[in-house]
Amino acid sequence: QQQVKQSPQSLIVQKGGISIINCAYENTAFDYFPWYQQFPGKGPALLIAIRPDVSEKKEGRFTISFNKSAKQFSLHIMDSQPGDSATYFCAASTGNEKLTFGTGTRLTIIP
Amino acid sequence: NAGVTQTPKFQVLKTGQSMTLQCAQDMNHEYMSWYRQDPGMGLRLIHYSVGAGITDQGEVPNGYNVSRSTTEDFPLRLLSAAPSQTSVYFCASSPQGFGYTFGSGTRLTVV
């Protein structure tokens, strides 16, 4: 059972454009929603995280939008750059318990 | 600080063999986890620990054992390797269960 559903599986965006990756969850007990970035041959690295008491969190070019009623959250990458090309994973957890990951989105930024 | 160190980086096993994947962290983190990453399936939690002497099962624990005798080390044991255990394994640690730091992974092939 996939508790965190992520889409799209792959995404191609032109340099300077906005990349948007979406995730949906079922477990209303989830209260921590991080995004991880992974480059080939490396482990995932924490990019940005949000808790459900806010609807948006921004760090530089990266923004998480959170819709508690729809049980959805998304990652927006503004002014996308070739260096942003990587695989992105959303995740969710209850308190500080087990982290459940989405299936990942391979993002490619083209010149 | 070295962060999270995983050894070996690559390993080939024959079906039925056993082995231990090593994981060590030097950040004095209480929480440690093991994940496996398979194409199209994201990262799935195998086992995790919230402190020395305390471990619990994740989503896919069958065929794996763990122990946590010290804060620094969290080895993962494959009891009798099967081709279905061919995967990339990641160890991660966190001070409080949030914001995990991942190692660089062990790529395991079982033939």
Coordinates of C-alpha atoms in Angstrom, one line a residue:
Chain A
Q1 CA 0.0 0.0 0.0
Q2 CA 1.5 3.3 -1.1
Q3 CA 0.9 5.7 1.7
V4 CA 2.5 8.6 -0.2
K5 CA 1.8 8.9 -3.9
Q6 CA 4.1 11.1 -6.0
S7 CA 3.7 12.4 -9.5
P8 CA 5.0 12.8 -12.1
Q9 CA 7.5 10.0 -12.4
S10 CA 9.7 12.1 -14.7
L11 CA 9.7 15.8 -15.6
I12 CA 11.5 17.8 -18.2
V13 CA 11.6 21.6 -17.7
Q14 CA 13.4 24.3 -19.6
K15 CA 16.1 26.4 -17.9
G16 CA 14.5 29.3 -16.1
G17 CA 11.1 27.6 -15.9
I18 CA 9.1 26.4 -12.8
S19 CA 9.3 22.7 -11.9
I20 CA 6.3 21.3 -9.9
I21 CA 6.2 17.9 -8.2
N22 CA 3.1 16.7 -6.4
C23 CA 2.5 14.3 -3.5
A24 CA -0.7 13.1 -1.9
Y25 CA -1.1 11.2 1.3
E26 CA -3.9 9.3 3.1
N27 CA -2.8 9.1 6.7
T28 CA -4.1 12.2 8.5
A29 CA -1.8 11.5 11.4
F30 CA 1.2 12.5 9.2
D31 CA 2.6 15.8 10.6
Y32 CA 6.0 16.2 9.0
F33 CA 6.6 16.5 5.3
P34 CA 10.2 16.7 3.9
W35 CA 11.5 16.7 0.4
Y36 CA 14.8 15.1 -0.5
Q37 CA 17.1 15.6 -3.5
Q38 CA 19.2 12.8 -4.8
F39 CA 22.0 13.0 -7.4
P40 CA 23.2 9.8 -9.2
G41 CA 25.4 7.7 -7.0
K42 CA 24.7 9.7 -3.9
G43 CA 22.4 9.4 -0.9
P44 CA 19.3 11.6 -0.6
A45 CA 19.8 15.0 1.0
L46 CA 17.2 16.9 2.9
L47 CA 16.1 19.9 0.8
I48 CA 13.2 21.5 2.6
A49 CA 10.4 20.4 5.0
I50 CA 7.0 21.6 6.3
R51 CA 4.6 20.9 9.1
P52 CA 0.8 21.1 8.5
D53 CA 0.3 24.3 10.6
V54 CA 1.5 26.4 7.7
S55 CA 0.4 26.4 4.0
E56 CA 3.7 27.4 2.4
K57 CA 7.4 27.4 3.2
K58 CA 10.0 29.0 1.0
E59 CA 13.8 28.5 1.0
G60 CA 15.5 30.3 -1.8
R61 CA 14.2 29.0 -5.1
F62 CA 12.4 26.0 -3.4
T63 CA 8.9 26.3 -2.1
I64 CA 6.6 23.7 -0.5
S65 CA 2.9 24.3 -0.8
F66 CA 0.7 22.4 1.6
N67 CA -3.1 21.7 1.4
K68 CA -4.2 20.0 4.5
S69 CA -7.9 19.6 3.5
A70 CA -6.9 17.9 0.2
K71 CA -4.1 16.0 1.8
Q72 CA -1.6 17.1 -0.8
F73 CA 1.7 18.9 -0.9
S74 CA 3.9 20.0 -3.7
L75 CA 7.5 21.2 -4.4
H76 CA 8.0 24.2 -6.6
I77 CA 11.4 25.0 -8.0
M78 CA 11.6 28.5 -9.4
D79 CA 14.0 29.6 -12.1
S80 CA 15.0 25.9 -12.6
Q81 CA 18.7 25.4 -13.4
P82 CA 20.6 22.5 -15.0
G83 CA 22.2 21.8 -11.6
D84 CA 18.7 21.1 -10.2
S85 CA 18.6 18.0 -12.4
A86 CA 18.2 15.1 -9.9
T87 CA 15.6 12.8 -8.4
Y88 CA 13.3 14.3 -5.9
F89 CA 11.4 12.4 -3.2
C90 CA 8.6 13.5 -1.0
A91 CA 8.1 11.9 2.4
A92 CA 5.9 12.0 5.4
S93 CA 6.0 10.8 9.0
T94 CA 4.0 10.9 12.2
G95 CA 5.8 12.7 15.0
N96 CA 9.4 11.5 14.8
E97 CA 8.4 8.0 13.8
K98 CA 9.1 6.1 10.6
L99 CA 9.6 8.2 7.4
T100 CA 7.5 7.0 4.4
F101 CA 8.8 8.0 1.0
G102 CA 7.1 8.6 -2.3
T103 CA 8.4 6.8 -5.4
G104 CA 10.5 9.7 -6.7
T105 CA 10.5 12.1 -9.7
R106 CA 13.4 12.3 -12.1
L107 CA 13.8 16.0 -13.0
T108 CA 15.7 17.1 -16.0
I109 CA 16.4 20.7 -16.8
I110 CA 17.2 21.4 -20.4
P111 CA 19.0 24.5 -21.7
Chain B
N1 CA 32.9 15.1 10.8
A2 CA 32.5 12.2 8.4
G3 CA 28.7 12.1 8.7
V4 CA 27.2 8.7 7.9
T5 CA 29.7 6.2 6.6
Q6 CA 28.6 3.0 4.9
T7 CA 30.8 0.1 3.9
P8 CA 31.3 -1.6 1.6
K9 CA 30.2 0.6 -1.4
F10 CA 29.7 -2.4 -3.7
Q11 CA 29.2 -6.1 -2.9
V12 CA 28.3 -9.2 -5.0
L13 CA 26.9 -12.2 -3.0
K14 CA 25.9 -15.7 -4.0
T15 CA 22.4 -16.8 -3.1
G16 CA 22.4 -18.2 0.4
Q17 CA 25.5 -16.3 1.6
S18 CA 25.3 -14.0 4.6
M19 CA 26.9 -10.7 5.1
T20 CA 26.8 -7.5 7.2
L21 CA 26.4 -4.0 5.8
Q22 CA 28.2 -1.5 8.1
C23 CA 26.9 1.9 9.1
A24 CA 28.6 4.4 11.4
Q25 CA 27.8 8.0 12.2
D26 CA 29.9 10.5 14.2
M27 CA 27.2 13.1 14.9
N28 CA 25.9 11.5 18.1
H29 CA 22.5 11.0 16.5
E30 CA 20.0 8.9 18.4
Y31 CA 17.8 7.9 15.4
M32 CA 19.2 5.6 12.7
S33 CA 17.5 3.8 9.9
W34 CA 18.1 1.4 7.0
Y35 CA 16.4 1.8 3.7
R36 CA 16.5 -0.1 0.4
Q37 CA 16.1 1.7 -2.9
D38 CA 14.7 -0.1 -5.9
P39 CA 13.7 1.5 -9.3
G40 CA 10.2 2.9 -9.3
M41 CA 9.6 2.1 -5.6
G42 CA 11.4 4.9 -3.8
L43 CA 13.0 4.2 -0.5
R44 CA 11.5 1.6 1.7
L45 CA 12.3 1.3 5.4
I46 CA 13.8 -2.0 6.6
H47 CA 14.6 -1.4 10.2
Y48 CA 15.2 1.6 12.5
S49 CA 16.4 2.5 15.9
V50 CA 15.7 5.3 18.3
G51 CA 18.7 4.7 20.5
A52 CA 21.3 2.1 21.6
G53 CA 19.6 -1.2 22.5
I54 CA 16.3 -0.2 20.8
T55 CA 15.3 -1.4 17.3
D56 CA 12.0 -1.9 15.4
Q57 CA 10.9 -3.2 12.1
G58 CA 10.0 -1.1 9.1
E59 CA 8.1 -1.8 6.0
V60 CA 10.3 -4.6 4.5
P61 CA 12.1 -6.3 7.4
N62 CA 12.0 -9.9 6.3
G63 CA 15.5 -11.4 5.6
Y64 CA 17.3 -8.7 7.5
N65 CA 18.5 -8.4 11.1
V66 CA 19.8 -5.3 13.0
S67 CA 21.3 -4.6 16.4
R68 CA 22.3 -1.3 18.0
S69 CA 24.9 -1.8 20.7
T70 CA 26.3 1.7 20.5
T71 CA 25.0 5.1 19.4
E72 CA 27.5 5.2 16.5
D73 CA 27.0 1.9 14.8
F74 CA 23.9 0.3 13.2
P75 CA 24.9 -2.8 11.1
L76 CA 22.4 -4.6 8.8
R77 CA 22.7 -8.3 8.5
L78 CA 21.5 -10.3 5.6
L79 CA 20.9 -13.8 6.9
S80 CA 20.6 -15.8 3.6
A81 CA 20.9 -13.6 0.6
A82 CA 18.3 -13.9 -2.2
P83 CA 18.2 -12.3 -5.6
S84 CA 15.2 -10.2 -4.4
Q85 CA 17.6 -8.5 -2.1
T86 CA 19.6 -7.0 -5.0
S87 CA 19.2 -3.3 -4.3
V88 CA 20.9 -0.1 -3.1
Y89 CA 21.0 0.1 0.7
F90 CA 21.1 3.4 2.5
C91 CA 21.7 4.1 6.1
A92 CA 20.5 7.3 7.7
S93 CA 20.7 9.1 11.0
S94 CA 18.9 11.9 12.7
P95 CA 19.2 13.7 16.1
Q96 CA 15.4 13.5 16.8
G97 CA 13.8 11.6 14.0
F98 CA 13.6 14.7 11.7
G99 CA 16.0 15.8 9.1
Y100 CA 17.8 12.5 8.3
T101 CA 21.4 12.5 7.0
F102 CA 22.0 9.7 4.5
G103 CA 25.1 7.8 3.7
S104 CA 26.3 7.3 0.2
G105 CA 24.9 3.8 -0.1
T106 CA 25.9 0.2 -0.7
R107 CA 25.1 -1.4 -4.0
L108 CA 24.4 -5.1 -3.4
T109 CA 24.0 -7.7 -6.2
V110 CA 22.9 -11.2 -5.3
V111 CA 23.5 -13.8 -8.0

